[in-house]
Each structure stands twice: as structure tokens, then as C-alpha cells.
Tab-separated table of N, CA and C in Angstrom:
chain	number	residue	atom	x	y	z
A	22	MET	N	60.591	5.253	0.751
A	22	MET	CA	62.016	5.097	0.590
A	22	MET	C	62.624	6.498	0.452
A	23	SER	N	63.826	6.574	0.958
A	23	SER	CA	64.486	7.892	0.847
A	23	SER	C	65.089	8.004	-0.503
A	24	ASP	N	65.432	9.258	-0.847
A	24	ASP	CA	66.100	9.512	-2.139
A	24	ASP	C	67.420	8.800	-2.299
A	25	GLN	N	68.159	8.655	-1.194
A	25	GLN	CA	69.426	7.970	-1.255
A	25	GLN	C	69.279	6.522	-1.551
A	26	VAL	N	68.247	5.886	-1.014
A	26	VAL	CA	67.990	4.433	-1.300
A	26	VAL	C	67.626	4.297	-2.751
A	27	LEU	N	66.752	5.136	-3.251
A	27	LEU	CA	66.377	4.992	-4.684
A	27	LEU	C	67.549	5.254	-5.593
A	28	ALA	N	68.389	6.223	-5.260
A	28	ALA	CA	69.579	6.483	-6.060
A	28	ALA	C	70.514	5.285	-6.080
A	29	THR	N	70.684	4.670	-4.924
A	29	THR	CA	71.496	3.509	-4.796
A	29	THR	C	70.959	2.301	-5.566
A	30	LEU	N	69.662	2.108	-5.496
A	30	LEU	CA	69.016	1.045	-6.285
A	30	LEU	C	69.214	1.258	-7.756
A	31	ILE	N	68.940	2.448	-8.228
A	31	ILE	CA	69.075	2.750	-9.633
A	31	ILE	C	70.509	2.583	-10.125
A	32	THR	N	71.455	3.043	-9.315
A	32	THR	CA	72.862	2.849	-9.679
A	32	THR	C	73.272	1.404	-9.736
A	33	THR	N	72.803	0.629	-8.798
A	33	THR	CA	73.130	-0.825	-8.724
A	33	THR	C	72.552	-1.536	-9.918
A	34	ILE	N	71.294	-1.235	-10.215
A	34	ILE	CA	70.639	-1.851	-11.374
A	34	ILE	C	71.351	-1.491	-12.645
A	35	GLY	N	71.722	-0.243	-12.762
A	35	GLY	CA	72.437	0.248	-13.983
A	35	GLY	C	73.775	-0.470	-14.098
A	36	SER	N	74.486	-0.634	-12.998
A	36	SER	CA	75.762	-1.334	-13.052
A	36	SER	C	75.612	-2.764	-13.464
A	37	ILE	N	74.624	-3.410	-12.957
A	37	ILE	CA	74.346	-4.813	-13.330
A	37	ILE	C	73.995	-4.933	-14.862
A	38	ILE	N	73.218	-4.020	-15.342
A	38	ILE	CA	72.882	-4.038	-16.759
A	38	ILE	C	74.130	-3.817	-17.626
A	39	ILE	N	74.955	-2.828	-17.243
A	39	ILE	CA	76.180	-2.551	-18.010
A	39	ILE	C	77.103	-3.777	-17.939
A	40	ALA	N	77.226	-4.424	-16.827
A	40	ALA	CA	78.086	-5.622	-16.692
A	40	ALA	C	77.563	-6.762	-17.596
A	41	TRP	N	76.284	-6.934	-17.627
A	41	TRP	CA	75.683	-7.985	-18.451
A	41	TRP	C	75.929	-7.673	-19.906
A	42	ILE	N	75.662	-6.453	-20.341
A	42	ILE	CA	75.877	-6.077	-21.763
A	42	ILE	C	77.301	-6.282	-22.148
A	43	THR	N	78.231	-5.842	-21.314
A	43	THR	CA	79.650	-5.954	-21.623
A	43	THR	C	80.035	-7.479	-21.735
A	44	ALA	N	79.638	-8.288	-20.816
A	44	ALA	CA	79.911	-9.725	-20.870
A	44	ALA	C	79.287	-10.368	-22.142
A	45	HIS	N	78.060	-9.949	-22.481
A	45	HIS	CA	77.400	-10.497	-23.655
A	45	HIS	C	78.100	-10.136	-24.909
A	46	GLN	N	78.557	-8.892	-25.041
A	46	GLN	CA	79.279	-8.465	-26.245
A	46	GLN	C	80.580	-9.177	-26.389
A	47	ARG	N	81.280	-9.468	-25.353
A	47	ARG	CA	82.578	-10.158	-25.388
A	47	ARG	C	82.440	-11.611	-25.842
A	48	SER	N	81.278	-12.214	-25.552
A	48	SER	CA	81.095	-13.582	-25.940
A	48	SER	C	80.737	-13.703	-27.439
A	49	GLN	N	80.390	-12.636	-28.076
A	49	GLN	CA	80.097	-12.688	-29.526
A	49	GLN	C	81.353	-12.269	-30.307
A	50	PRO	N	81.627	-12.927	-31.398
A	50	PRO	CA	82.812	-12.563	-32.200
A	50	PRO	C	82.666	-11.188	-32.720
A	51	THR	N	83.748	-10.406	-32.697
A	51	THR	CA	83.749	-9.072	-33.268
A	51	THR	C	83.987	-9.146	-34.778
A	52	GLU	N	83.846	-8.040	-35.468
A	52	GLU	CA	84.089	-7.978	-36.879
A	52	GLU	C	85.597	-8.365	-37.157
A	53	ALA	N	86.487	-7.897	-36.331
A	53	ALA	CA	87.883	-8.260	-36.483
A	53	ALA	C	88.082	-9.744	-36.334
A	54	ASP	N	87.385	-10.386	-35.397
A	54	ASP	CA	87.469	-11.870	-35.251
A	54	ASP	C	86.990	-12.566	-36.502
A	55	ARG	N	85.851	-12.134	-37.048
A	55	ARG	CA	85.331	-12.728	-38.257
A	55	ARG	C	86.313	-12.550	-39.432
A	56	LEU	N	86.894	-11.335	-39.548
A	56	LEU	CA	87.860	-11.112	-40.637
A	56	LEU	C	89.102	-11.971	-40.481
A	57	ARG	N	89.583	-12.148	-39.246
A	57	ARG	CA	90.769	-13.038	-38.982
A	57	ARG	C	90.457	-14.436	-39.411
A	58	GLU	N	89.278	-14.893	-39.063
A	58	GLU	CA	88.882	-16.289	-39.428
A	58	GLU	C	88.773	-16.439	-40.955
A	59	GLN	N	88.194	-15.442	-41.609
A	59	GLN	CA	88.058	-15.473	-43.026
A	59	GLN	C	89.438	-15.461	-43.691
A	60	ASN	N	90.348	-14.661	-43.181
A	60	ASN	CA	91.704	-14.565	-43.695
A	60	ASN	C	92.462	-15.881	-43.531
A	61	ARG	N	92.256	-16.506	-42.371
A	61	ARG	CA	92.891	-17.814	-42.105
A	61	ARG	C	92.388	-18.855	-43.143
A	62	LYS	N	91.066	-18.868	-43.370
A	62	LYS	CA	90.521	-19.834	-44.330
A	62	LYS	C	91.041	-19.599	-45.742
A	63	LEU	N	91.124	-18.305	-46.153
A	63	LEU	CA	91.623	-18.005	-47.455
A	63	LEU	C	93.097	-18.427	-47.635
A	64	LYS	N	93.893	-18.165	-46.578
A	64	LYS	CA	95.305	-18.551	-46.653
A	64	LYS	C	95.422	-20.073	-46.781
A	65	GLU	N	94.576	-20.769	-46.064
A	65	GLU	CA	94.612	-22.260	-46.135
A	65	GLU	C	94.215	-22.712	-47.511
A	66	LYS	N	93.226	-22.056	-48.101
A	66	LYS	CA	92.788	-22.417	-49.466
A	66	LYS	C	93.937	-22.181	-50.455
A	67	ILE	N	94.638	-21.049	-50.336
A	67	ILE	CA	95.770	-20.785	-51.224
A	67	ILE	C	96.853	-21.847	-51.082
A	68	LYS	N	97.134	-22.229	-49.826
A	68	LYS	CA	98.138	-23.288	-49.612
A	68	LYS	C	97.739	-24.590	-50.299
A	69	GLU	N	96.475	-24.954	-50.170
A	69	GLU	CA	95.960	-26.179	-50.787
A	69	GLU	C	96.113	-26.091	-52.302
A	70	GLU	N	95.752	-24.923	-52.855
A	70	GLU	CA	95.871	-24.782	-54.309
A	70	GLU	C	97.293	-24.900	-54.787
A	71	LYS	N	98.239	-24.324	-54.014
A	71	LYS	CA	99.645	-24.387	-54.356
A	71	LYS	C	100.119	-25.862	-54.293
A	72	ARG	N	99.711	-26.553	-53.224
A	72	ARG	CA	100.074	-27.952	-53.088
A	72	ARG	C	99.570	-28.762	-54.290
A	73	HIS	N	98.341	-28.432	-54.638
A	73	HIS	CA	97.728	-29.190	-55.762
A	73	HIS	C	98.507	-28.882	-57.058
A	74	GLU	N	98.875	-27.601	-57.287
A	74	GLU	CA	99.665	-27.276	-58.473
A	74	GLU	C	101.010	-28.007	-58.470
A	75	ASN	N	101.648	-27.996	-57.307
A	75	ASN	CA	102.970	-28.691	-57.213
A	75	ASN	C	102.844	-30.141	-57.501
A	76	THR	N	101.782	-30.776	-57.046
A	76	THR	CA	101.536	-32.205	-57.261
A	76	THR	C	101.355	-32.451	-58.734
A	77	LYS	N	100.639	-31.575	-59.412
A	77	LYS	CA	100.388	-31.718	-60.845
A	77	LYS	C	101.700	-31.654	-61.650
A	78	ARG	N	102.597	-30.785	-61.267
A	78	ARG	CA	103.823	-30.547	-61.988
A	78	ARG	C	104.716	-31.788	-61.953
A	79	TYR	N	104.671	-32.479	-60.853
A	79	TYR	CA	105.585	-33.668	-60.686
A	79	TYR	C	104.987	-34.919	-61.242
A	80	HIS	N	103.744	-34.903	-61.683
A	80	HIS	CA	103.122	-36.125	-62.208
A	80	HIS	C	103.068	-36.109	-63.707
């Protein structure tokens, strides 16, 4: 094989690997995604506690 063919093969394989890694990373939640979800759950918990407190006050 000529040097150009080998260079093209290596470049193509490298591009495929980079594309796969990029796609794989995007499918996994990032730290920011995990923090957003945790924040959402904590806010919901606070709302529930406030509702529970308000219910106690009126009974």
C-alpha cells in the first residue's frame, strides 16, 4: 500500500473513533445534568415540606 492510502485509512479510523467517543459521551448525563436533577428533587422536597406545614397549621 502506498503512504497516501495508509494515511487515509488511519485518518478515517481516527475520525470514526472520535465520532463514536463524542456520541457516547453525549448519551451519558454530565455533572451539570446530575446537579440539575438533584436540585429539582430538592426543590420538590421543600415544596412538599411547606405544603405539609401549611396543612398542619389549618388543622
